[in-house]
PDB file of C-alpha atoms in Angstrom:
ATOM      1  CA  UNK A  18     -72.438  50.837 -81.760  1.00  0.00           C
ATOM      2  CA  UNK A  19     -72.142  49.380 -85.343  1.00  0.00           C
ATOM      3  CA  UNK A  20     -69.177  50.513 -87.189  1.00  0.00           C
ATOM      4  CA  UNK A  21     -69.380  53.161 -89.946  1.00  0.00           C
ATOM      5  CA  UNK A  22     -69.726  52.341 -93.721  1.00  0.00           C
ATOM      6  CA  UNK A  23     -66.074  53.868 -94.031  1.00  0.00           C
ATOM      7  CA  UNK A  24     -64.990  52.592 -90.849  1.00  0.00           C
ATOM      8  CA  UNK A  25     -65.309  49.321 -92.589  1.00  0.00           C
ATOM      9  CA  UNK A  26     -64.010  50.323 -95.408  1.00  0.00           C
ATOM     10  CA  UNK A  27     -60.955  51.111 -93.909  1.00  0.00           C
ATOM     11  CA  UNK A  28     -60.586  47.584 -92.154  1.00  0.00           C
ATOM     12  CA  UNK A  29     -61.230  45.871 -95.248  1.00  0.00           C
ATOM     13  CA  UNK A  30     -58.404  47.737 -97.056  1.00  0.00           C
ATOM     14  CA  UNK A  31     -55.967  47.180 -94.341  1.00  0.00           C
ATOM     15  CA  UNK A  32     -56.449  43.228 -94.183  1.00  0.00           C
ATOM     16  CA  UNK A  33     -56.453  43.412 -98.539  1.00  0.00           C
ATOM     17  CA  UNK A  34     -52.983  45.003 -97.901  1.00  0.00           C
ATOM     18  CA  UNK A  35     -51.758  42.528 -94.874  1.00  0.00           C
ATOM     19  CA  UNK A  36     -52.670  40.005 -97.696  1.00  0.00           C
ATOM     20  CA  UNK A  37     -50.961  41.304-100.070  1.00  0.00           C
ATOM     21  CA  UNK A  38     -47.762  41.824 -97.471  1.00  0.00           C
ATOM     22  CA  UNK A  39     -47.815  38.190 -96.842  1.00  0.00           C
ATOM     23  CA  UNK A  40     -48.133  36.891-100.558  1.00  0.00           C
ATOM     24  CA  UNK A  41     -45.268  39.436-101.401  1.00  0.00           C
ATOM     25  CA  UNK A  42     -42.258  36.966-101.795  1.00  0.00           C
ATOM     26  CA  UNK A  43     -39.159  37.650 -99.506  1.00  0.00           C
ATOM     27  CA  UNK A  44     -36.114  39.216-101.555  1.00  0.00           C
ATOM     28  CA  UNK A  45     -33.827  36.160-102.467  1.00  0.00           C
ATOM     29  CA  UNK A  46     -30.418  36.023-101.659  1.00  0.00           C
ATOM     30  CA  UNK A  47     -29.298  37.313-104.391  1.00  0.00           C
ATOM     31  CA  UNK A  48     -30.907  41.062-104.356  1.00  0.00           C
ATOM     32  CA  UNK A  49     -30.510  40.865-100.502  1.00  0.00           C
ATOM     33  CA  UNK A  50     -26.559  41.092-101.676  1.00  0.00           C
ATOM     34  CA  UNK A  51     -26.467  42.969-105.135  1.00  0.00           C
ATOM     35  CA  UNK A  52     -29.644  45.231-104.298  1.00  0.00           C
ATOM     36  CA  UNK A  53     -29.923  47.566-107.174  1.00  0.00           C
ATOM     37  CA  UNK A  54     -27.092  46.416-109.128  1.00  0.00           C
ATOM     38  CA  UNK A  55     -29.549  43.127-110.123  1.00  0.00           C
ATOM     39  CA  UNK A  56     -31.184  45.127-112.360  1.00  0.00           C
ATOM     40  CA  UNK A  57     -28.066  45.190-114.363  1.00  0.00           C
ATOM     41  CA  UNK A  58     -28.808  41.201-114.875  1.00  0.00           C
ATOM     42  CA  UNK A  59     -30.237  39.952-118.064  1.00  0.00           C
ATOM     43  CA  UNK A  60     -33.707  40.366-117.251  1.00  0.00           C
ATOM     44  CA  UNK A  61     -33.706  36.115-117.660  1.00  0.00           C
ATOM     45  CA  UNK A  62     -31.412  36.270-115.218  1.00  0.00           C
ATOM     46  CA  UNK A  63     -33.050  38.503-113.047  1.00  0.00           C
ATOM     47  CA  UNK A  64     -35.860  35.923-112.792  1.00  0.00           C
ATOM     48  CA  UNK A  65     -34.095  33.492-112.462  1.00  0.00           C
ATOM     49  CA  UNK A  66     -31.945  35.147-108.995  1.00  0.00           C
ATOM     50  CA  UNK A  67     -34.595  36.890-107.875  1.00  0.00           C
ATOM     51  CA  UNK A  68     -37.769  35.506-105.222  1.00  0.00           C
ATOM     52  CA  UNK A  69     -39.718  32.191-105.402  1.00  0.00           C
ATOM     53  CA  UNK A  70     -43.196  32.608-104.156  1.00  0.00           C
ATOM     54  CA  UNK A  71     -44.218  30.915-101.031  1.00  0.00           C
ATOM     55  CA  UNK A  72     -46.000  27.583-102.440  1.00  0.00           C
ATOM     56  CA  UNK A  73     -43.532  27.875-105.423  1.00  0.00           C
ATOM     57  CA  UNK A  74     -40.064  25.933-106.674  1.00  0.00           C
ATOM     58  CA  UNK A  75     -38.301  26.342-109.450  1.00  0.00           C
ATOM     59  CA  UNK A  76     -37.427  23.527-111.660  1.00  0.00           C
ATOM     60  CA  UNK A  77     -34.843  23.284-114.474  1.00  0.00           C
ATOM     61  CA  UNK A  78     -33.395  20.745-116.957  1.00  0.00           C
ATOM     62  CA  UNK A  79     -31.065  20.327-119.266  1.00  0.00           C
ATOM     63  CA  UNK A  80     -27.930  18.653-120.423  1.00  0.00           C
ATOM     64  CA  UNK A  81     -24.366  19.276-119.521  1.00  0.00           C
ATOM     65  CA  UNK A  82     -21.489  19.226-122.633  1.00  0.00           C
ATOM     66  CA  UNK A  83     -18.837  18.478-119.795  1.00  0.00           C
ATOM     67  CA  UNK A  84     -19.565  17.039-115.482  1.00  0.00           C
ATOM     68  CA  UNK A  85     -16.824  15.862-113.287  1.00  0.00           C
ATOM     69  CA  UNK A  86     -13.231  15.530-112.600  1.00  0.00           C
ATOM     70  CA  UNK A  87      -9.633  15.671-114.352  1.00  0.00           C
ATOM     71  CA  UNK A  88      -8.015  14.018-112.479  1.00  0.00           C
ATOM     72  CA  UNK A  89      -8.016  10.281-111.544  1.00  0.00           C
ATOM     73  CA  UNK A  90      -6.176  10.766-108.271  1.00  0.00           C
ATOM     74  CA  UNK A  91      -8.754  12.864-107.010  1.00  0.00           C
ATOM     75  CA  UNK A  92     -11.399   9.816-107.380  1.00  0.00           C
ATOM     76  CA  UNK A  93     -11.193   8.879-103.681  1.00  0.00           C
ATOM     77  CA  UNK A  94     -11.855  12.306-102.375  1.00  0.00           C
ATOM     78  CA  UNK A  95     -14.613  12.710-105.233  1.00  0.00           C
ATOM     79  CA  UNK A  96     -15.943   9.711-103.878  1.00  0.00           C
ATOM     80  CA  UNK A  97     -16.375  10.231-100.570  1.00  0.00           C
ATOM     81  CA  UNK A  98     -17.783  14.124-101.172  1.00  0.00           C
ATOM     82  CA  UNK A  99     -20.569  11.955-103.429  1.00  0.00           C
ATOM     83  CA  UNK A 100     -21.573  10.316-100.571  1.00  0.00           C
ATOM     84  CA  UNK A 101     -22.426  13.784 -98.789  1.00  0.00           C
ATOM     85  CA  UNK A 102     -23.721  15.100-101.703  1.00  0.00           C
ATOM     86  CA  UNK A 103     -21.287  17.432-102.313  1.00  0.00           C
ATOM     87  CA  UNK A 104     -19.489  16.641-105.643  1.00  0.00           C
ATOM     88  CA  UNK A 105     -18.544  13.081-107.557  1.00  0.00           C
ATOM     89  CA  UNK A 106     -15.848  11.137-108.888  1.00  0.00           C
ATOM     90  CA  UNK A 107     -17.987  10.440-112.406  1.00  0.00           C
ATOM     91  CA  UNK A 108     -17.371  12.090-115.617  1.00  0.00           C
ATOM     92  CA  UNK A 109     -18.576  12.762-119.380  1.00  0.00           C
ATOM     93  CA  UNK A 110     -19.631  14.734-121.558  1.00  0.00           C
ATOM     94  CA  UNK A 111     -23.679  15.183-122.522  1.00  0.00           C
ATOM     95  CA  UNK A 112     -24.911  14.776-119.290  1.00  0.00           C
ATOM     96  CA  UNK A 113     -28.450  15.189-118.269  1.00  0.00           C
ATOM     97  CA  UNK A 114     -29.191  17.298-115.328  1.00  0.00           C
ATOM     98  CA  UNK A 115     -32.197  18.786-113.826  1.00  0.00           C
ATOM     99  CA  UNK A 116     -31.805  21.180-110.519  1.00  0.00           C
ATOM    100  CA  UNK A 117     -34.787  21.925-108.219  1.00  0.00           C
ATOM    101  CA  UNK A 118     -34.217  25.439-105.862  1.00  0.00           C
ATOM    102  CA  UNK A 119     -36.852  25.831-103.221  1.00  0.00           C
ATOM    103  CA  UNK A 120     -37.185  28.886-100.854  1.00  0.00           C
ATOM    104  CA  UNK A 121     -37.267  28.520 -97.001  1.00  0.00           C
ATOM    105  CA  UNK A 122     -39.463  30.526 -94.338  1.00  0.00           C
ATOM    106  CA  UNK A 123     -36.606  32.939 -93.729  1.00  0.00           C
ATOM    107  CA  UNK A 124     -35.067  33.794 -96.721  1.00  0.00           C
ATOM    108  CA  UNK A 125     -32.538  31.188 -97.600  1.00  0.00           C
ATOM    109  CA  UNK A 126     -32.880  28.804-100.821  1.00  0.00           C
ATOM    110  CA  UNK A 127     -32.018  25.545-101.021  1.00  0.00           C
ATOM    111  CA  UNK A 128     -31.097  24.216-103.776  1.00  0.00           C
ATOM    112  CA  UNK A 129     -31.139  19.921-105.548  1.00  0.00           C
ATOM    113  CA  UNK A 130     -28.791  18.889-108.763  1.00  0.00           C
ATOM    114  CA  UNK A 131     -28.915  15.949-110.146  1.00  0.00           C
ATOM    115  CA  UNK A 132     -26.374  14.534-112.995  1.00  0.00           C
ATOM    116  CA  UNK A 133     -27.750  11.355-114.521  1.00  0.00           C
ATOM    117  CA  UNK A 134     -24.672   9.459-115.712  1.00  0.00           C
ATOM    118  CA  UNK A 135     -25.226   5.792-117.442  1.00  0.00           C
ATOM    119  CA  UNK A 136     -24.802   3.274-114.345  1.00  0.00           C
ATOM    120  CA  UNK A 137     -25.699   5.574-111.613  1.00  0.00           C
ATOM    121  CA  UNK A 138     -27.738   9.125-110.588  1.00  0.00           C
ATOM    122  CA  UNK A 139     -25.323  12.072-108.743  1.00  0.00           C
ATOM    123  CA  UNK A 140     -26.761  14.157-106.267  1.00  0.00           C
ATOM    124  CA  UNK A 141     -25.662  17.750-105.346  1.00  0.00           C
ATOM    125  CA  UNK A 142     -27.890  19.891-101.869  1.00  0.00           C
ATOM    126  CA  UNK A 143     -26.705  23.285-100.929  1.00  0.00           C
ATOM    127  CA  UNK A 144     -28.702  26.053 -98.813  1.00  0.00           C
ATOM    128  CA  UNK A 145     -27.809  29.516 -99.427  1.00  0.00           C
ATOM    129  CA  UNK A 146     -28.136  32.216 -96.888  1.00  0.00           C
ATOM    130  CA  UNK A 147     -27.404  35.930 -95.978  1.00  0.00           C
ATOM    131  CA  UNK A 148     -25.950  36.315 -92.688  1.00  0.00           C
ATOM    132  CA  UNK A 149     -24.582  39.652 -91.148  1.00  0.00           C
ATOM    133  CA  UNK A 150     -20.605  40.493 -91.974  1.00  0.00           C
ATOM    134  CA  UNK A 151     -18.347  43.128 -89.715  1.00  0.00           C
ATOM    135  CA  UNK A 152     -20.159  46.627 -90.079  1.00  0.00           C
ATOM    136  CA  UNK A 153     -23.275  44.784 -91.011  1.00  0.00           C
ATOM    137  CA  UNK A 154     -22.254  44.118 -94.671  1.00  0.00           C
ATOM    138  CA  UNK A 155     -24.774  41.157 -95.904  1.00  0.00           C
ATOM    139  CA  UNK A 156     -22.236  38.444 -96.232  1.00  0.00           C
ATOM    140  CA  UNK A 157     -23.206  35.241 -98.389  1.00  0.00           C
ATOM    141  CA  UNK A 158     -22.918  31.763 -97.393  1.00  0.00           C
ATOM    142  CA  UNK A 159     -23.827  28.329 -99.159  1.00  0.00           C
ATOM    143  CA  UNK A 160     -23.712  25.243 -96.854  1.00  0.00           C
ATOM    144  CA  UNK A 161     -22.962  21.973 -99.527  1.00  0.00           C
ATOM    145  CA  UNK A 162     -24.318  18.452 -98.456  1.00  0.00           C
ATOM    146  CA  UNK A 163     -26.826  16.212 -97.473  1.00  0.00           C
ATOM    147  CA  UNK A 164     -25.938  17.824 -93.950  1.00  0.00           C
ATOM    148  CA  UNK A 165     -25.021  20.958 -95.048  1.00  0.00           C
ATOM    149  CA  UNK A 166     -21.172  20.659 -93.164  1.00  0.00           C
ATOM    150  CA  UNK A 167     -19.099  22.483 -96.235  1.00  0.00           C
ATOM    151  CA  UNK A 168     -19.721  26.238 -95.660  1.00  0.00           C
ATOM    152  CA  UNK A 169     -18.572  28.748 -98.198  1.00  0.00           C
ATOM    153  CA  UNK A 170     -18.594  32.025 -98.359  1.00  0.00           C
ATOM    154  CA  UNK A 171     -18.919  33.660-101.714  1.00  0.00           C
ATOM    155  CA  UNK A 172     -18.156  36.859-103.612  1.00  0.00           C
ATOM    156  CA  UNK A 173     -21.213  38.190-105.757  1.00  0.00           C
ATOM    157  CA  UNK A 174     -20.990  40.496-108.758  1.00  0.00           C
ATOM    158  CA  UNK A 175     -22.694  41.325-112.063  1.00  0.00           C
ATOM    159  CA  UNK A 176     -20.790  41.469-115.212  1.00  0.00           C
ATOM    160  CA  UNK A 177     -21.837  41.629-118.681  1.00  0.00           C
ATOM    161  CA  UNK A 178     -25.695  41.122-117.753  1.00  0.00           C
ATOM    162  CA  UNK A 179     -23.884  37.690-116.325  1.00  0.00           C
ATOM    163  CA  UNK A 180     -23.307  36.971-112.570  1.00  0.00           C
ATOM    164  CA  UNK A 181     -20.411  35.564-111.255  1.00  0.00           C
ATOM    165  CA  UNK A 182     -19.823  33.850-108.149  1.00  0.00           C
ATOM    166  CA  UNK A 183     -16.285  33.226-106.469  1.00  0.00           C
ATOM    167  CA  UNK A 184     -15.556  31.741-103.718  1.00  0.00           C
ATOM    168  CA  UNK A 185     -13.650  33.860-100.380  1.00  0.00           C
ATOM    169  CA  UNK A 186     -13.560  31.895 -97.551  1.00  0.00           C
ATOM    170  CA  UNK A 187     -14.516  27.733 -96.584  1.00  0.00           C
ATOM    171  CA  UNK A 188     -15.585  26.185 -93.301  1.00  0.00           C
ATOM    172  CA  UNK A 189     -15.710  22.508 -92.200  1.00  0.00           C
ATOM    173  CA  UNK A 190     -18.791  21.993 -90.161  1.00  0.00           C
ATOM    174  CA  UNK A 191     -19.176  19.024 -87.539  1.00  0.00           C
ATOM    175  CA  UNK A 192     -21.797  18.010 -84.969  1.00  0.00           C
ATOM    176  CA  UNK A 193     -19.848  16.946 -81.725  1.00  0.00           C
ATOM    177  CA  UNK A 194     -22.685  15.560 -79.602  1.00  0.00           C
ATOM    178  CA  UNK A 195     -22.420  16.255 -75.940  1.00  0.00           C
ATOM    179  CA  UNK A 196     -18.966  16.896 -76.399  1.00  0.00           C
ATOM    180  CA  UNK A 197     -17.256  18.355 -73.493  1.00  0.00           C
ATOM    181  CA  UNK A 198     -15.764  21.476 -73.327  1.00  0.00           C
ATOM    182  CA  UNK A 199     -12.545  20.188 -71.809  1.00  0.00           C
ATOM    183  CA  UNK A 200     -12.414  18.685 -76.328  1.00  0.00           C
ATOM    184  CA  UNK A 201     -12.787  21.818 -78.213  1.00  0.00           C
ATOM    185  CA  UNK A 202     -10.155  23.533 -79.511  1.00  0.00           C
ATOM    186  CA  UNK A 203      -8.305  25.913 -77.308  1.00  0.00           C
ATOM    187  CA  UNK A 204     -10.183  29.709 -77.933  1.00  0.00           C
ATOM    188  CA  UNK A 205     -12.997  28.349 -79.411  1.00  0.00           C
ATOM    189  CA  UNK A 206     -15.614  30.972 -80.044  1.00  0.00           C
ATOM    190  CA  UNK A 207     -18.927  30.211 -79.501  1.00  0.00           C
ATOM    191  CA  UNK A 208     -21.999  31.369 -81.462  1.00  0.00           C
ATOM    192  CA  UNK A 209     -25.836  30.650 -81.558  1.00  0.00           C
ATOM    193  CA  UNK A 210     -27.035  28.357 -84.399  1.00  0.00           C
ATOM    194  CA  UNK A 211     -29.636  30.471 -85.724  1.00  0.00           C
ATOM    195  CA  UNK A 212     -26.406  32.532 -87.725  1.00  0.00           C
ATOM    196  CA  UNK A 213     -25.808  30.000 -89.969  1.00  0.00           C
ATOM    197  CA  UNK A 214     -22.292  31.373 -90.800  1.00  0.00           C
ATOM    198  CA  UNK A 215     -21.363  31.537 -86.904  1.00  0.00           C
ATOM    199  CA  UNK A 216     -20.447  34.791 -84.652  1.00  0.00           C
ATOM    200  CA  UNK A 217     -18.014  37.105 -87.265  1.00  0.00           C
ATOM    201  CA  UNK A 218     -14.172  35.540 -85.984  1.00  0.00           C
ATOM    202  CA  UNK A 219     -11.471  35.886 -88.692  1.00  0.00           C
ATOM    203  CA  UNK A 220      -9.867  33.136 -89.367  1.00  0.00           C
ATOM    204  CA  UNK A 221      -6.582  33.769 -88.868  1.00  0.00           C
ATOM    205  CA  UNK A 222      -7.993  34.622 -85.632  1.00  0.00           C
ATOM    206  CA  UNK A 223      -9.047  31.199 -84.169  1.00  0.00           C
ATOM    207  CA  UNK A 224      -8.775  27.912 -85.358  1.00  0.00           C
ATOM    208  CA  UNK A 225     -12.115  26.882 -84.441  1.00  0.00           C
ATOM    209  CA  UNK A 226     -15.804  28.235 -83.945  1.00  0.00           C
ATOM    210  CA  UNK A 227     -18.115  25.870 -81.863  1.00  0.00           C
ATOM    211  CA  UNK A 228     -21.676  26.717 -82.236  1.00  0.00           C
ATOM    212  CA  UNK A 229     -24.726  25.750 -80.262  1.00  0.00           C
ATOM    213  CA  UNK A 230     -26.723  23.063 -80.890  1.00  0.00           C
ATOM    214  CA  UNK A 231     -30.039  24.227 -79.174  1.00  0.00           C
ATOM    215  CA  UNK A 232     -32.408  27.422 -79.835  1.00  0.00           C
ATOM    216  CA  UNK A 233     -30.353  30.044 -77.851  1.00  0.00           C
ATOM    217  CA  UNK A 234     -31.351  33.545 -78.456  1.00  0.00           C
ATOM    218  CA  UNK A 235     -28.436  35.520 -80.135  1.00  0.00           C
ATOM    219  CA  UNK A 236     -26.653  37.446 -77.419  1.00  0.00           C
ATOM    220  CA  UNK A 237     -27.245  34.984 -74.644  1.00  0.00           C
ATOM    221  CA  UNK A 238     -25.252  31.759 -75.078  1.00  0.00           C
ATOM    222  CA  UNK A 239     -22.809  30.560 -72.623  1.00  0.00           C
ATOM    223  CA  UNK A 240     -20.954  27.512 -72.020  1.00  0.00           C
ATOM    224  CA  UNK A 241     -23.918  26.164 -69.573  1.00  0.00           C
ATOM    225  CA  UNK A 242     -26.155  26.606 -72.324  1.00  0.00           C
ATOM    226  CA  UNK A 243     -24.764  24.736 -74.729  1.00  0.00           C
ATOM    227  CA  UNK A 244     -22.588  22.017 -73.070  1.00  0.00           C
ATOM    228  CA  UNK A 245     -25.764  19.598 -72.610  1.00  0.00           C
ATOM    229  CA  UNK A 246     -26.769  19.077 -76.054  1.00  0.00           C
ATOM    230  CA  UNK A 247     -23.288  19.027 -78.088  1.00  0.00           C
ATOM    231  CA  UNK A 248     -22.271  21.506 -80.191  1.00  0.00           C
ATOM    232  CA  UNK A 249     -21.390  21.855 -84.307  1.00  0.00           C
ATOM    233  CA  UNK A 250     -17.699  22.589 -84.627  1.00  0.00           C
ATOM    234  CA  UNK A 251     -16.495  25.350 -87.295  1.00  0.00           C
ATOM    235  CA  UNK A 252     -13.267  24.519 -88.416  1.00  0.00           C
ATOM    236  CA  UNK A 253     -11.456  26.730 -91.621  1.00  0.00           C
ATOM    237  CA  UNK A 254     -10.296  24.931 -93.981  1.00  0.00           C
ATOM    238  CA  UNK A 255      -6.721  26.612 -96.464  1.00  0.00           C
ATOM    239  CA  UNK A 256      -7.949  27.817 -99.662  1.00  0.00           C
ATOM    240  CA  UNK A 257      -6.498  25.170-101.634  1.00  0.00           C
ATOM    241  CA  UNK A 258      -9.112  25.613-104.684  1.00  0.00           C
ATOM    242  CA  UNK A 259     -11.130  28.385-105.897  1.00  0.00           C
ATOM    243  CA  UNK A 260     -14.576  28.122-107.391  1.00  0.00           C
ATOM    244  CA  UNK A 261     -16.132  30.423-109.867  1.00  0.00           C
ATOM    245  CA  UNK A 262     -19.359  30.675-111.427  1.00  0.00           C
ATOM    246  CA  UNK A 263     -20.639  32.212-114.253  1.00  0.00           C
ATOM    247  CA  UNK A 264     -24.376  31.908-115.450  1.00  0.00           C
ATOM    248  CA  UNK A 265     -25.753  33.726-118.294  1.00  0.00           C
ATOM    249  CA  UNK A 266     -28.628  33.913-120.657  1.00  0.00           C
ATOM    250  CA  UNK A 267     -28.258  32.010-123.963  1.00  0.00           C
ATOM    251  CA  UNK A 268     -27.076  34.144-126.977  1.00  0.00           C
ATOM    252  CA  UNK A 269     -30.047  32.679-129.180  1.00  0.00           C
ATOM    253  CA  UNK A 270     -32.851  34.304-127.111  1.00  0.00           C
ATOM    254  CA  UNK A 271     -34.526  30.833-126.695  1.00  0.00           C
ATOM    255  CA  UNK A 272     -34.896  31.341-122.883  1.00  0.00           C
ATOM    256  CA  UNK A 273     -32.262  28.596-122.052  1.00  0.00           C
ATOM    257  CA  UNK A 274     -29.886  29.589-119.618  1.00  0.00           C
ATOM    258  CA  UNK A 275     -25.600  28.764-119.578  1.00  0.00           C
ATOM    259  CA  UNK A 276     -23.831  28.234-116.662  1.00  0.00           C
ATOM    260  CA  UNK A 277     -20.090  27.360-116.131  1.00  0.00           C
ATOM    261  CA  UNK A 278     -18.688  26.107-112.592  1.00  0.00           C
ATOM    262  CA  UNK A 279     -14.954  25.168-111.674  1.00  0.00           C
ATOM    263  CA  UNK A 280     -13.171  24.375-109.344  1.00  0.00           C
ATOM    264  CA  UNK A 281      -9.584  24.943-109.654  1.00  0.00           C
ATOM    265  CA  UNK A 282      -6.358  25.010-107.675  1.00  0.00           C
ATOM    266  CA  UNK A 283      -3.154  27.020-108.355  1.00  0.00           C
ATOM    267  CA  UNK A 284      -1.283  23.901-108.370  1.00  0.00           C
ATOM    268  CA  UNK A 285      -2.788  21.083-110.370  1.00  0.00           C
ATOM    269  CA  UNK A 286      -5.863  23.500-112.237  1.00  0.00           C
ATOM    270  CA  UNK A 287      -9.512  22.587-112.614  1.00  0.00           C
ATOM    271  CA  UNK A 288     -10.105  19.972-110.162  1.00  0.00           C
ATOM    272  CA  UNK A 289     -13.672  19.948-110.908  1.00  0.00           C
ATOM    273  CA  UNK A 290     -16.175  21.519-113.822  1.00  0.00           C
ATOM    274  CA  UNK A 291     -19.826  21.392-115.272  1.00  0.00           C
ATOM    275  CA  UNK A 292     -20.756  23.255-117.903  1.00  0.00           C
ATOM    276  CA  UNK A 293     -23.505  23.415-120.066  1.00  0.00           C
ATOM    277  CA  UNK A 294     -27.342  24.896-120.324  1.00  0.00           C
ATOM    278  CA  UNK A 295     -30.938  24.677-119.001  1.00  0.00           C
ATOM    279  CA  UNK A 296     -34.487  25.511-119.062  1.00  0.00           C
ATOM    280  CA  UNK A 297     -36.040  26.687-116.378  1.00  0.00           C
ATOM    281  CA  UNK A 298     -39.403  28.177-114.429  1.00  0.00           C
ATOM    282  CA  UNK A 299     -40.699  28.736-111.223  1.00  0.00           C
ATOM    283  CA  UNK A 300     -43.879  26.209-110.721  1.00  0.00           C
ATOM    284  CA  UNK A 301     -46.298  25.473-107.463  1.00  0.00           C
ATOM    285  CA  UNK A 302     -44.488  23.007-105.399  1.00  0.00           C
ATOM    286  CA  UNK A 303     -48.048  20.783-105.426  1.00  0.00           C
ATOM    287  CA  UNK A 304     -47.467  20.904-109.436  1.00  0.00           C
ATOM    288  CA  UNK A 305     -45.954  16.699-110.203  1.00  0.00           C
ATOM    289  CA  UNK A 306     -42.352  16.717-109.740  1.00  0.00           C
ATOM    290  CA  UNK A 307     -40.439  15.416-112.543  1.00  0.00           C
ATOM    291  CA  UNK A 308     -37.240  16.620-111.986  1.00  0.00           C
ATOM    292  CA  UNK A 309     -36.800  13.659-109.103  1.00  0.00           C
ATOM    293  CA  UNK A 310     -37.110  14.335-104.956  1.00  0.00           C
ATOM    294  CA  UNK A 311     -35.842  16.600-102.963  1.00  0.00           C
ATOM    295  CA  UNK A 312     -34.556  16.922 -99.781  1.00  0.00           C
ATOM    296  CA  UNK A 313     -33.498  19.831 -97.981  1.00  0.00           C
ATOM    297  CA  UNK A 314     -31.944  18.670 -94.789  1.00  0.00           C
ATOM    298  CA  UNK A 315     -30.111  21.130 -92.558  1.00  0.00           C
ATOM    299  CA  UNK A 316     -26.608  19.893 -90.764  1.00  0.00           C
TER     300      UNK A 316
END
């Protein structure tokens, strides 16, 4: 029997609204955390924070007044966190800087910045994610580095028509391959990798989460399961700086956008700052990049 004229008509609607379902950007991290309070953003802002089309990036550029250190006995550390992409031991003032963010299939964003000093080009990766807190409060977590093995967890709030970011809690993550169980730390917890953040274990709780390295379903991983192929140790790490963001639309109206990051410790004070303002819009990926390449490697 043929189908009816509205029968049709019925079909055709529902596959128009599937489409429309799956074109429908996923929330972005950030209104998966505020939810309603990110209409109190600058609506800039607001576009800025809120969802990247599938297909789409967003590209920015612009030039920083200040990027880098204080202090010169920090250089070595700097140093070595520029070689995972994490921060640098350069510094100066007018620095140009373009950042790339890019959403992933489930709902994180990863993010590029680059700060071109005179002899050489700094590099900055993070992937930001929502994971599940105690009493299923959204918790937010940004993984820095070419490997993604600095975990932070961050505090999210609107203020102003600004948002500002601080940072809570920090993890050192390592991949131990095939490492026995007989190595990890005594009362290790153990967690599937699919929750980026790990199972919820206080820190003051254990010293150590070890998390699987293979595709176990949440809710079924076991020492058997996860003793073959190694495992990423979750180590905290003492609070010993603090960073804060604050990002804001420019005063002038021109579209530009500020944004201020430290990091500071109670002891010796900033440690680490950029500050400065960009342009920015959300483009098709397939559009010529000329903000340089990107690479959004997981640890």
């Amino acid at each position: 029997m043929r189908p009816s004229l509205s029968g049709r008509s019925a079909a055709l609607s529902g596959r128009r609204a599937a489409d429309e379902n799956d074109a429908k950007p996923l929330q972005s991290v950030y209104e998966q955390i505020l939810g309603p309070r990110i209409e109190l953003l600058h609506p800039q802002l607001r576009r800025y924070f809120g969802p990247i089309p599938a297909g789409h990036e967003g590209r920015g550029s612009g030039v920083y007044s200040w990027a880098g250190g204080r202090h010169s006995m920090l250089r070595p550390v700097l140093a070595w966190l520029a070689w995972r992409h994490v921060l640098f031991p350069e510094r100066g003032r007018n620095v140009p800087f373009t950042i790339r963010n890019r959403p992933e299939g489930d709902g994180a964003l990863s993010a590029r910045r680059e700060f071109t000093f005179p002899l050489v080009t700094r590099v900055m990766e993070d992937t930001m994610r929502v994971v599940p807190g105690a009493g299923g409060k959204p918790r937010l977590v940004d993984r820095l580095g070419r490997r993604r093995g600095l975990e932070v967890e961050l505090e999210v709030r609107v203020h102003e028509g600004a948002l500002r970011m601080r940072s809570t809690r920090l993890w050192l993550r390592m991949r131990v391959p095939g490492a026995p169980r007989s190595l990890w730390p005594a009362r290790a917890k153990v967690a599937p990798l699919g929750d980026v953040a790990g199972a919820e274990v206080p820190a003051r709780d254990v010293p150590a989460v070890v998390e699987s390295t293979s595709a176990v379903p949440a809710g079924s991983v076991t020492s058997r399961s996860i003793e073959p192929r190694g495992a990423v140790l979750r180590l905290p790490l003492p609070r010993v700086v603090t960073m804060t963001l604050d990002e804001r639309a420019h005063p002038d109206g021109s579209g530009r956008q500020c944004v201020d990051v430290r990091l500071r410790s109670p002891i010796i004070g900033d440690v680490f700052r950029y500050v400065g303002e960009f342009e920015y819009s959300v483009v098709p990926a397939s559009e010529p990049d000329t903000t340089g390449g990107f690479s959004g490697a997981n640890a």
